[in-house]
Amino acid sequence: MNLDTRLIGRLHAARRVVVVTGAGMSAESGIPTFRAAGGLWRHYRPEDLATPAAFARDPALVWAWYRGRQHTVAAAEPNAGHRALARLEKRLADWHLVTQNVDGLHQRAGSRALTELHGSLWRLTCSAGCPRVEGTSGRPVPPGDAPLPRCACGAWQRPGVVWFGERLDEAALSRAWAAASACDLLIAVGTSGVVYPAAALPELAKAGGATIVEVNVEETPLTPVADFVLRAPAATALPALEAAW
Ligand code: BV8
C-alpha cells in the first residue's frame, strides 16, 4: 500500500501519538462490527440489548448475546493490524491506544498503553452497583443455559461494559481526553464515529492542532475532518503505516 509522502513526513515528525479504534479494528479477526449489514445489531436495536433497562427487563437475553460474543472472540485471533499497533507502541515514546472495543484483542496482541473506554467483555460487575469487579479469566461460559452469574450481594452480575445512557469510567475518559488534547497525531481506525463521547476525540485532537488520519473501508462523519484518509482495511493499512514510520 503506497502512502502519501506528506503523511510519511507527519509520521516521522510525530512526537505524541494517539490511536482510537472501533469495531472495524477486529473485523478481520472475524468479529462482526455493530452497524454493518451483517453486524452485531442486525437482529436487535442497541436499546434492546446494550442498556441497563434491557438487562433489568431480560438479563438472560442480554447474557445470551454477550456470551455469544465471548465465544466468537475466544475463537478469534488478533489480526495484523492489532500486531502492528503493539509493535509501534514499543518503538514510540509517547503513544496512547484508546479503544471502544471490549474484545481484549489489543491486549492479546501485546498492546499495554491502552484505555478501554467501553469496558471489557471479560469483566463482570454487579448490576446492583457493588464496587467489586470480577475477571472471567478470558474463558467463555460453556454453551447452553449456564446459570446467570450472581454477585455476593445476591444481585445478577452483568458484563463489565458501558451501556448506552451509562457514564464512562471517569479515569478512562480523562486519560483519553488528556491524550487526545495533547497529541500531534491521531489515527482513528475502524470506527463509524457515531458514539459519543468517544467520537469527540478526533475533533478534540484536531482543535489542538493534531494531524488526523482515518483508516476505514467506508466514509464516516470523521472523513471530512481527517487530513489523510486510508480507505483500506485495518490489517492492510496499519502494517503499511508501521513500515513507513
Ligand atoms: C454517555 C457497549 C452520558 C459495549 C456501546 C453526546 C455526548 C454524550 C453522549 C451522547 C451524545 N449524543 C448521544 C449520546 C448518547 C450515546 C450515543 O453516543 N449514542 C449514539 C448512538 C448517538 N452515548 C452514550 O450513551 C454513552 N454514555 O454518554 O453517558 C451520561 C451522562 C450523565 C449521566 C449518565 C450518562 C455510552 C456509549 C457507550 C455505549 N456502549 N457498546 C458493547 O456491547 O460492545 S457502543 C458500541 O458502539 C460499541 O461499544 C462500539 O464501541 C461503539 C462504536 O461503534 P464502532 O466501534 O464505531 O463500530 P461500528 O460498527 O459502528 O463501525 C465500524 C466501522 O468500522 C465502520 O465505519 C466500518 O466501515 C469500519 N470497518 C469495517 N471493517 C473494517 C473497518 N475499518 C477498517 N478495517 C476494516 N476491516
mmCIF file of C-alpha atoms and ligand atoms in Angstrom:
data_model
loop_
_atom_site.group_PDB
_atom_site.id
_atom_site.type_symbol
_atom_site.label_atom_id
_atom_site.label_comp_id
_atom_site.label_asym_id
_atom_site.label_seq_id
_atom_site.Cartn_x
_atom_site.Cartn_y
_atom_site.Cartn_z
ATOM 1 C CA MET A 1 0.000 0.000 0.000
ATOM 2 C CA ASN A 2 1.525 3.347 -1.090
ATOM 3 C CA LEU A 3 1.309 6.216 1.388
ATOM 4 C CA ASP A 4 1.269 9.930 0.630
ATOM 5 C CA THR A 5 4.793 11.313 1.189
ATOM 6 C CA ARG A 6 3.284 14.175 3.210
ATOM 7 C CA LEU A 7 1.715 11.586 5.533
ATOM 8 C CA ILE A 8 5.067 9.809 5.902
ATOM 9 C CA GLY A 9 6.606 13.146 6.851
ATOM 10 C CA ARG A 10 3.941 13.624 9.534
ATOM 11 C CA LEU A 11 4.583 10.136 10.912
ATOM 12 C CA HIS A 12 8.306 10.871 11.265
ATOM 13 C CA ALA A 13 7.655 14.268 12.846
ATOM 14 C CA ALA A 14 5.023 12.990 15.315
ATOM 15 C CA ARG A 15 6.065 13.058 18.993
ATOM 16 C CA ARG A 16 2.742 12.405 20.810
ATOM 17 C CA VAL A 17 0.561 9.762 19.125
ATOM 18 C CA VAL A 18 -2.986 8.653 19.937
ATOM 19 C CA VAL A 19 -4.773 5.805 18.162
ATOM 20 C CA VAL A 20 -8.565 5.413 18.581
ATOM 21 C CA THR A 21 -10.008 2.081 17.486
ATOM 22 C CA GLY A 22 -13.531 0.804 16.922
ATOM 23 C CA ALA A 23 -15.175 -2.447 15.901
ATOM 24 C CA GLY A 24 -13.675 -2.322 12.385
ATOM 25 C CA MET A 25 -10.288 -2.983 14.012
ATOM 26 C CA SER A 26 -11.447 -6.529 14.839
ATOM 27 C CA ALA A 27 -13.472 -7.188 11.668
ATOM 28 C CA GLU A 28 -10.570 -9.084 10.031
ATOM 29 C CA SER A 29 -10.331 -11.244 13.126
ATOM 30 C CA GLY A 30 -13.819 -12.471 12.246
ATOM 31 C CA ILE A 31 -15.677 -10.400 14.841
ATOM 32 C CA PRO A 32 -18.807 -8.706 13.432
ATOM 33 C CA THR A 33 -18.992 -4.919 13.715
ATOM 34 C CA PHE A 34 -22.061 -3.173 15.154
ATOM 35 C CA ARG A 35 -23.551 -1.195 12.306
ATOM 36 C CA ALA A 36 -22.526 -3.037 9.146
ATOM 37 C CA ALA A 37 -25.143 -5.071 7.285
ATOM 38 C CA GLY A 38 -24.111 -8.345 8.960
ATOM 39 C CA GLY A 39 -23.255 -6.546 12.190
ATOM 40 C CA LEU A 40 -23.998 -7.333 15.812
ATOM 41 C CA TRP A 41 -27.072 -5.105 15.787
ATOM 42 C CA ARG A 42 -28.555 -6.993 12.821
ATOM 43 C CA HIS A 43 -31.231 -8.709 14.934
ATOM 44 C CA TYR A 44 -31.574 -6.166 17.700
ATOM 45 C CA ARG A 45 -31.545 -2.429 18.197
ATOM 46 C CA PRO A 46 -28.920 -1.095 20.649
ATOM 47 C CA GLU A 47 -31.655 -0.085 23.091
ATOM 48 C CA ASP A 48 -32.820 -3.729 23.077
ATOM 49 C CA LEU A 49 -29.562 -5.030 24.411
ATOM 50 C CA ALA A 50 -26.828 -2.586 25.409
ATOM 51 C CA THR A 51 -28.753 -0.676 28.100
ATOM 52 C CA PRO A 52 -29.378 -1.152 31.852
ATOM 53 C CA ALA A 53 -33.130 -1.223 31.183
ATOM 54 C CA ALA A 54 -32.720 -4.089 28.709
ATOM 55 C CA PHE A 55 -30.730 -6.022 31.303
ATOM 56 C CA ALA A 56 -33.278 -5.348 34.041
ATOM 57 C CA ARG A 57 -36.049 -6.441 31.667
ATOM 58 C CA ASP A 58 -34.396 -9.623 30.404
ATOM 59 C CA PRO A 59 -30.975 -10.439 31.877
ATOM 60 C CA ALA A 60 -30.988 -13.872 30.212
ATOM 61 C CA LEU A 61 -31.378 -12.331 26.711
ATOM 62 C CA VAL A 62 -28.608 -9.808 27.313
ATOM 63 C CA TRP A 63 -26.323 -12.509 28.755
ATOM 64 C CA ALA A 64 -27.056 -14.786 25.783
ATOM 65 C CA TRP A 65 -25.915 -12.014 23.436
ATOM 66 C CA TYR A 66 -22.742 -11.280 25.393
ATOM 67 C CA ARG A 67 -21.916 -14.964 25.916
ATOM 68 C CA GLY A 68 -22.274 -15.481 22.172
ATOM 69 C CA ARG A 69 -19.822 -12.623 21.634
ATOM 70 C CA GLN A 70 -17.423 -14.142 24.192
ATOM 71 C CA HIS A 71 -17.401 -17.399 22.203
ATOM 72 C CA THR A 72 -16.752 -15.521 18.938
ATOM 73 C CA VAL A 73 -13.907 -13.533 20.486
ATOM 74 C CA ALA A 74 -12.371 -16.548 22.275
ATOM 75 C CA ALA A 75 -12.156 -18.332 18.885
ATOM 76 C CA ALA A 76 -10.643 -15.259 17.199
ATOM 77 C CA GLU A 77 -7.031 -14.159 16.949
ATOM 78 C CA PRO A 78 -5.594 -10.634 16.857
ATOM 79 C CA ASN A 79 -5.005 -9.614 13.219
ATOM 80 C CA ALA A 80 -2.026 -7.952 11.504
ATOM 81 C CA GLY A 81 -3.459 -4.547 12.414
ATOM 82 C CA HIS A 82 -3.541 -5.333 16.156
ATOM 83 C CA ARG A 83 0.012 -6.663 15.961
ATOM 84 C CA ALA A 84 1.308 -3.620 14.046
ATOM 85 C CA LEU A 85 -0.099 -1.308 16.741
ATOM 86 C CA ALA A 86 1.520 -3.378 19.502
ATOM 87 C CA ARG A 87 4.937 -3.140 17.763
ATOM 88 C CA LEU A 88 4.575 0.603 17.142
ATOM 89 C CA GLU A 89 3.860 1.135 20.860
ATOM 90 C CA LYS A 90 7.280 -0.359 21.635
ATOM 91 C CA ARG A 91 9.025 1.971 19.159
ATOM 92 C CA LEU A 92 7.382 5.278 20.001
ATOM 93 C CA ALA A 93 7.918 7.046 23.309
ATOM 94 C CA ASP A 94 4.625 8.882 23.648
ATOM 95 C CA TRP A 95 1.923 6.506 22.414
ATOM 96 C CA HIS A 96 -1.636 6.009 23.687
ATOM 97 C CA LEU A 97 -4.147 3.491 22.347
ATOM 98 C CA VAL A 98 -7.804 4.256 23.145
ATOM 99 C CA THR A 99 -10.227 1.527 22.165
ATOM 100 C CA GLN A 100 -14.027 1.413 22.082
ATOM 101 C CA ASN A 101 -13.743 -2.342 21.686
ATOM 102 C CA VAL A 102 -14.476 -4.709 24.535
ATOM 103 C CA ASP A 103 -12.948 -7.846 22.965
ATOM 104 C CA GLY A 104 -9.451 -7.678 24.509
ATOM 105 C CA LEU A 105 -7.688 -8.361 21.181
ATOM 106 C CA HIS A 106 -5.344 -5.376 21.569
ATOM 107 C CA GLN A 107 -4.050 -6.838 24.851
ATOM 108 C CA ARG A 108 -3.693 -10.301 23.293
ATOM 109 C CA ALA A 109 -1.597 -8.708 20.514
ATOM 110 C CA GLY A 110 0.706 -7.151 23.131
ATOM 111 C CA SER A 111 -0.616 -3.577 23.483
ATOM 112 C CA ARG A 112 -0.147 -2.251 27.022
ATOM 113 C CA ALA A 113 -0.539 1.566 26.871
ATOM 114 C CA LEU A 114 -4.260 1.044 26.377
ATOM 115 C CA THR A 115 -7.505 2.617 27.585
ATOM 116 C CA GLU A 116 -10.711 0.577 27.201
ATOM 117 C CA LEU A 117 -13.346 3.330 27.005
ATOM 118 C CA HIS A 118 -16.331 0.961 26.899
ATOM 119 C CA GLY A 119 -15.099 -1.681 29.350
ATOM 120 C CA SER A 120 -14.443 -5.340 28.684
ATOM 121 C CA LEU A 121 -16.394 -8.417 27.639
ATOM 122 C CA TRP A 122 -14.132 -10.333 30.028
ATOM 123 C CA ARG A 123 -15.053 -8.470 33.195
ATOM 124 C CA LEU A 124 -18.151 -8.915 35.397
ATOM 125 C CA THR A 125 -19.664 -6.157 37.526
ATOM 126 C CA CYS A 126 -22.626 -6.114 39.910
ATOM 127 C CA SER A 127 -25.949 -4.958 38.429
ATOM 128 C CA ALA A 128 -26.843 -3.502 41.835
ATOM 129 C CA GLY A 129 -23.730 -1.314 41.901
ATOM 130 C CA CYS A 130 -21.390 -3.153 44.302
ATOM 131 C CA PRO A 131 -17.851 -1.904 43.625
ATOM 132 C CA ARG A 132 -16.436 -5.426 43.114
ATOM 133 C CA VAL A 133 -15.222 -6.206 39.604
ATOM 134 C CA GLU A 134 -14.508 -9.828 38.693
ATOM 135 C CA GLY A 135 -12.449 -11.147 35.775
ATOM 136 C CA THR A 136 -13.655 -14.144 33.798
ATOM 137 C CA SER A 137 -10.093 -15.311 33.030
ATOM 138 C CA GLY A 138 -10.944 -14.839 29.339
ATOM 139 C CA ARG A 139 -12.732 -18.185 29.160
ATOM 140 C CA PRO A 140 -16.298 -18.076 27.781
ATOM 141 C CA VAL A 141 -19.072 -19.785 29.722
ATOM 142 C CA PRO A 142 -19.847 -23.252 28.209
ATOM 143 C CA PRO A 143 -22.718 -23.074 25.659
ATOM 144 C CA GLY A 144 -26.212 -23.961 26.813
ATOM 145 C CA ASP A 145 -28.174 -22.480 29.678
ATOM 146 C CA ALA A 146 -25.422 -21.981 32.213
ATOM 147 C CA PRO A 147 -26.951 -20.174 35.201
ATOM 148 C CA LEU A 148 -26.543 -16.393 35.191
ATOM 149 C CA PRO A 149 -23.708 -15.199 37.443
ATOM 150 C CA ARG A 150 -24.617 -13.582 40.750
ATOM 151 C CA CYS A 151 -22.729 -11.062 42.856
ATOM 152 C CA ALA A 152 -22.031 -11.901 46.526
ATOM 153 C CA CYS A 153 -24.806 -9.407 47.341
ATOM 154 C CA GLY A 154 -27.294 -11.655 45.508
ATOM 155 C CA ALA A 155 -27.904 -9.371 42.510
ATOM 156 C CA TRP A 156 -27.130 -10.511 38.970
ATOM 157 C CA GLN A 157 -23.630 -9.886 37.731
ATOM 158 C CA ARG A 158 -23.544 -8.126 34.339
ATOM 159 C CA PRO A 159 -20.969 -7.743 31.568
ATOM 160 C CA GLY A 160 -18.337 -5.177 32.608
ATOM 161 C CA VAL A 161 -19.102 -2.908 29.630
ATOM 162 C CA VAL A 162 -20.514 0.626 29.318
ATOM 163 C CA TRP A 163 -24.080 0.615 28.023
ATOM 164 C CA PHE A 164 -25.946 3.430 26.316
ATOM 165 C CA GLY A 165 -27.004 6.069 28.813
ATOM 166 C CA GLU A 166 -24.267 4.989 31.234
ATOM 167 C CA ARG A 167 -21.334 7.161 32.182
ATOM 168 C CA LEU A 168 -17.923 6.069 31.010
ATOM 169 C CA ASP A 169 -15.332 5.378 33.690
ATOM 170 C CA GLU A 170 -14.145 8.849 34.741
ATOM 171 C CA ALA A 171 -10.454 7.914 34.922
ATOM 172 C CA ALA A 172 -10.532 6.229 31.494
ATOM 173 C CA LEU A 173 -12.310 9.163 29.883
ATOM 174 C CA SER A 174 -9.962 11.699 31.492
ATOM 175 C CA ARG A 175 -6.907 9.743 30.271
ATOM 176 C CA ALA A 176 -8.285 9.577 26.736
ATOM 177 C CA TRP A 177 -9.370 13.234 26.777
ATOM 178 C CA ALA A 178 -5.960 14.427 28.000
ATOM 179 C CA ALA A 179 -4.062 12.288 25.478
ATOM 180 C CA ALA A 180 -6.228 13.464 22.546
ATOM 181 C CA SER A 181 -5.926 17.119 23.617
ATOM 182 C CA ALA A 182 -2.131 16.921 23.795
ATOM 183 C CA CYS A 183 -1.311 14.718 20.789
ATOM 184 C CA ASP A 184 0.183 15.884 17.493
ATOM 185 C CA LEU A 185 -1.070 12.850 15.548
ATOM 186 C CA LEU A 186 -4.343 10.926 15.991
ATOM 187 C CA ILE A 187 -5.140 7.821 13.946
ATOM 188 C CA ALA A 188 -8.812 6.706 14.003
ATOM 189 C CA VAL A 189 -9.184 3.072 12.944
ATOM 190 C CA GLY A 190 -12.390 1.194 12.143
ATOM 191 C CA THR A 191 -14.935 3.399 13.857
ATOM 192 C CA SER A 192 -18.154 4.820 12.466
ATOM 193 C CA GLY A 193 -17.646 7.866 14.682
ATOM 194 C CA VAL A 194 -21.265 7.975 15.898
ATOM 195 C CA VAL A 195 -20.973 7.003 19.557
ATOM 196 C CA TYR A 196 -20.123 9.786 21.991
ATOM 197 C CA PRO A 197 -18.154 10.802 23.916
ATOM 198 C CA ALA A 198 -15.532 8.581 22.115
ATOM 199 C CA ALA A 199 -16.462 10.137 18.755
ATOM 200 C CA ALA A 200 -15.402 13.550 20.081
ATOM 201 C CA LEU A 201 -11.749 12.521 20.491
ATOM 202 C CA PRO A 202 -10.637 13.214 16.886
ATOM 203 C CA GLU A 203 -12.398 16.623 16.959
ATOM 204 C CA LEU A 204 -10.596 17.397 20.219
ATOM 205 C CA ALA A 205 -7.215 16.430 18.729
ATOM 206 C CA LYS A 206 -7.911 18.485 15.589
ATOM 207 C CA ALA A 207 -8.741 21.519 17.720
ATOM 208 C CA GLY A 208 -5.375 21.050 19.417
ATOM 209 C CA GLY A 209 -3.592 21.187 16.070
ATOM 210 C CA ALA A 210 -3.040 17.450 15.597
ATOM 211 C CA THR A 211 -2.856 15.703 12.228
ATOM 212 C CA ILE A 212 -5.841 13.363 11.854
ATOM 213 C CA VAL A 213 -5.569 10.097 9.912
ATOM 214 C CA GLU A 214 -8.636 7.920 9.271
ATOM 215 C CA VAL A 215 -8.282 4.209 8.485
ATOM 216 C CA ASN A 216 -11.663 2.900 7.344
ATOM 217 C CA VAL A 217 -13.157 0.958 4.455
ATOM 218 C CA GLU A 218 -16.054 3.443 4.210
ATOM 219 C CA GLU A 219 -16.671 7.158 4.548
ATOM 220 C CA THR A 220 -17.718 8.293 8.042
ATOM 221 C CA PRO A 221 -18.579 11.622 9.736
ATOM 222 C CA LEU A 222 -14.866 11.799 10.595
ATOM 223 C CA THR A 223 -13.717 11.666 6.949
ATOM 224 C CA PRO A 224 -14.178 15.417 6.283
ATOM 225 C CA VAL A 225 -12.177 16.190 9.455
ATOM 226 C CA ALA A 226 -9.272 13.905 8.544
ATOM 227 C CA ASP A 227 -6.069 15.280 6.985
ATOM 228 C CA PHE A 228 -5.332 11.856 5.472
ATOM 229 C CA VAL A 229 -7.778 9.020 4.704
ATOM 230 C CA LEU A 230 -6.532 5.463 4.161
ATOM 231 C CA ARG A 231 -9.546 3.803 2.502
ATOM 232 C CA ALA A 232 -8.353 0.293 3.311
ATOM 233 C CA PRO A 233 -8.884 -2.426 5.896
ATOM 234 C CA ALA A 234 -7.024 -2.053 9.186
ATOM 235 C CA ALA A 235 -4.969 -5.223 8.701
ATOM 236 C CA THR A 236 -3.563 -3.743 5.464
ATOM 237 C CA ALA A 237 -3.261 -0.053 6.354
ATOM 238 C CA LEU A 238 -1.696 -0.388 9.816
ATOM 239 C CA PRO A 239 1.238 -2.610 8.748
ATOM 240 C CA ALA A 240 1.804 -0.138 5.861
ATOM 241 C CA LEU A 241 1.914 2.767 8.337
ATOM 242 C CA GLU A 242 4.286 0.778 10.559
ATOM 243 C CA ALA A 243 6.619 0.020 7.625
ATOM 244 C CA ALA A 244 6.727 3.697 6.585
ATOM 245 C CA TRP A 245 7.194 5.073 10.108
HETATM 246 C C1 BV8 B 1 -22.865 8.594 27.834
HETATM 247 C C2 BV8 B 1 -21.488 -1.413 24.739
HETATM 248 C C3 BV8 B 1 -23.667 10.200 29.344
HETATM 249 C C4 BV8 B 1 -20.392 -2.350 24.868
HETATM 250 C C5 BV8 B 1 -21.532 0.589 23.417
HETATM 251 C C6 BV8 B 1 -23.236 13.311 23.113
HETATM 252 C C7 BV8 B 1 -22.425 13.276 24.250
HETATM 253 C C8 BV8 B 1 -22.534 12.237 25.164
HETATM 254 C C9 BV8 B 1 -23.454 11.186 24.937
HETATM 255 C C10 BV8 B 1 -24.240 11.211 23.804
HETATM 256 C C11 BV8 B 1 -24.142 12.264 22.899
HETATM 257 N N1 BV8 B 1 -25.027 12.035 21.908
HETATM 258 C C12 BV8 B 1 -25.670 10.858 22.147
HETATM 259 C C13 BV8 B 1 -25.230 10.344 23.305
HETATM 260 C C14 BV8 B 1 -25.687 9.093 23.914
HETATM 261 C C15 BV8 B 1 -24.903 7.870 23.452
HETATM 262 C C16 BV8 B 1 -24.544 7.901 22.000
HETATM 263 O O1 BV8 B 1 -23.456 8.290 21.634
HETATM 264 N N2 BV8 B 1 -25.467 7.474 21.176
HETATM 265 C C17 BV8 B 1 -25.210 7.418 19.736
HETATM 266 C C18 BV8 B 1 -25.722 6.098 19.177
HETATM 267 C C19 BV8 B 1 -25.863 8.613 19.106
HETATM 268 N N3 BV8 B 1 -23.717 7.716 24.264
HETATM 269 C C20 BV8 B 1 -23.797 7.068 25.428
HETATM 270 O O2 BV8 B 1 -24.846 6.649 25.891
HETATM 271 C C21 BV8 B 1 -22.519 6.896 26.215
HETATM 272 N N4 BV8 B 1 -22.772 7.314 27.564
HETATM 273 O O3 BV8 B 1 -22.593 9.455 27.069
HETATM 274 O O4 BV8 B 1 -23.350 8.839 29.078
HETATM 275 C C22 BV8 B 1 -24.226 10.299 30.697
HETATM 276 C C23 BV8 B 1 -24.050 11.491 31.376
HETATM 277 C C24 BV8 B 1 -24.604 11.623 32.621
HETATM 278 C C25 BV8 B 1 -25.291 10.569 33.217
HETATM 279 C C26 BV8 B 1 -25.435 9.361 32.540
HETATM 280 C C27 BV8 B 1 -24.909 9.223 31.264
HETATM 281 C C28 BV8 B 1 -22.117 5.429 26.279
HETATM 282 C C29 BV8 B 1 -21.591 4.981 24.954
HETATM 283 C C30 BV8 B 1 -21.130 3.514 25.020
HETATM 284 C C31 BV8 B 1 -22.233 2.644 24.527
HETATM 285 N N5 BV8 B 1 -21.825 1.249 24.503
HETATM 286 N N6 BV8 B 1 -21.380 -0.714 23.465
HETATM 287 C C32 BV8 B 1 -20.580 -3.429 23.850
HETATM 288 O O5 BV8 B 1 -21.598 -4.143 23.894
HETATM 289 O O6 BV8 B 1 -19.710 -3.530 22.997
HETATM 290 S S1 BV8 B 1 -21.340 1.412 21.969
HETATM 291 C C33 BV8 B 1 -20.970 0.384 20.669
HETATM 292 O O7 BV8 B 1 -20.744 1.255 19.560
HETATM 293 C C34 BV8 B 1 -19.654 -0.364 20.815
HETATM 294 O O8 BV8 B 1 -19.149 -0.358 22.116
HETATM 295 C C35 BV8 B 1 -18.690 0.362 19.908
HETATM 296 O O9 BV8 B 1 -17.536 0.601 20.591
HETATM 297 C C36 BV8 B 1 -19.404 1.626 19.650
HETATM 298 C C37 BV8 B 1 -18.993 2.386 18.432
HETATM 299 O O10 BV8 B 1 -19.169 1.578 17.300
HETATM 300 P P1 BV8 B 1 -17.884 1.361 16.354
HETATM 301 O O11 BV8 B 1 -16.803 0.777 17.189
HETATM 302 O O12 BV8 B 1 -17.573 2.610 15.637
HETATM 303 O O13 BV8 B 1 -18.418 0.224 15.406
HETATM 304 P P2 BV8 B 1 -19.396 0.384 14.148
HETATM 305 O O14 BV8 B 1 -19.900 -0.974 13.795
HETATM 306 O O15 BV8 B 1 -20.372 1.497 14.411
HETATM 307 O O16 BV8 B 1 -18.427 0.893 12.984
HETATM 308 C C38 BV8 B 1 -17.401 0.030 12.495
HETATM 309 C C39 BV8 B 1 -16.605 0.832 11.494
HETATM 310 O O17 BV8 B 1 -15.526 0.022 11.032
HETATM 311 C C40 BV8 B 1 -17.392 1.238 10.259
HETATM 312 O O18 BV8 B 1 -17.115 2.597 9.966
HETATM 313 C C41 BV8 B 1 -16.838 0.322 9.140
HETATM 314 O O19 BV8 B 1 -16.821 0.992 7.892
HETATM 315 C C42 BV8 B 1 -15.437 0.113 9.630
HETATM 316 N N7 BV8 B 1 -14.804 -1.137 9.177
HETATM 317 C C43 BV8 B 1 -15.388 -2.342 8.956
HETATM 318 N N8 BV8 B 1 -14.429 -3.244 8.618
HETATM 319 C C44 BV8 B 1 -13.237 -2.595 8.664
HETATM 320 C C45 BV8 B 1 -13.473 -1.253 9.016
HETATM 321 N N9 BV8 B 1 -12.476 -0.351 9.148
HETATM 322 C C46 BV8 B 1 -11.217 -0.781 8.926
HETATM 323 N N10 BV8 B 1 -10.912 -2.051 8.594
HETATM 324 C C47 BV8 B 1 -11.892 -2.984 8.443
HETATM 325 N N11 BV8 B 1 -11.568 -4.245 8.109
#
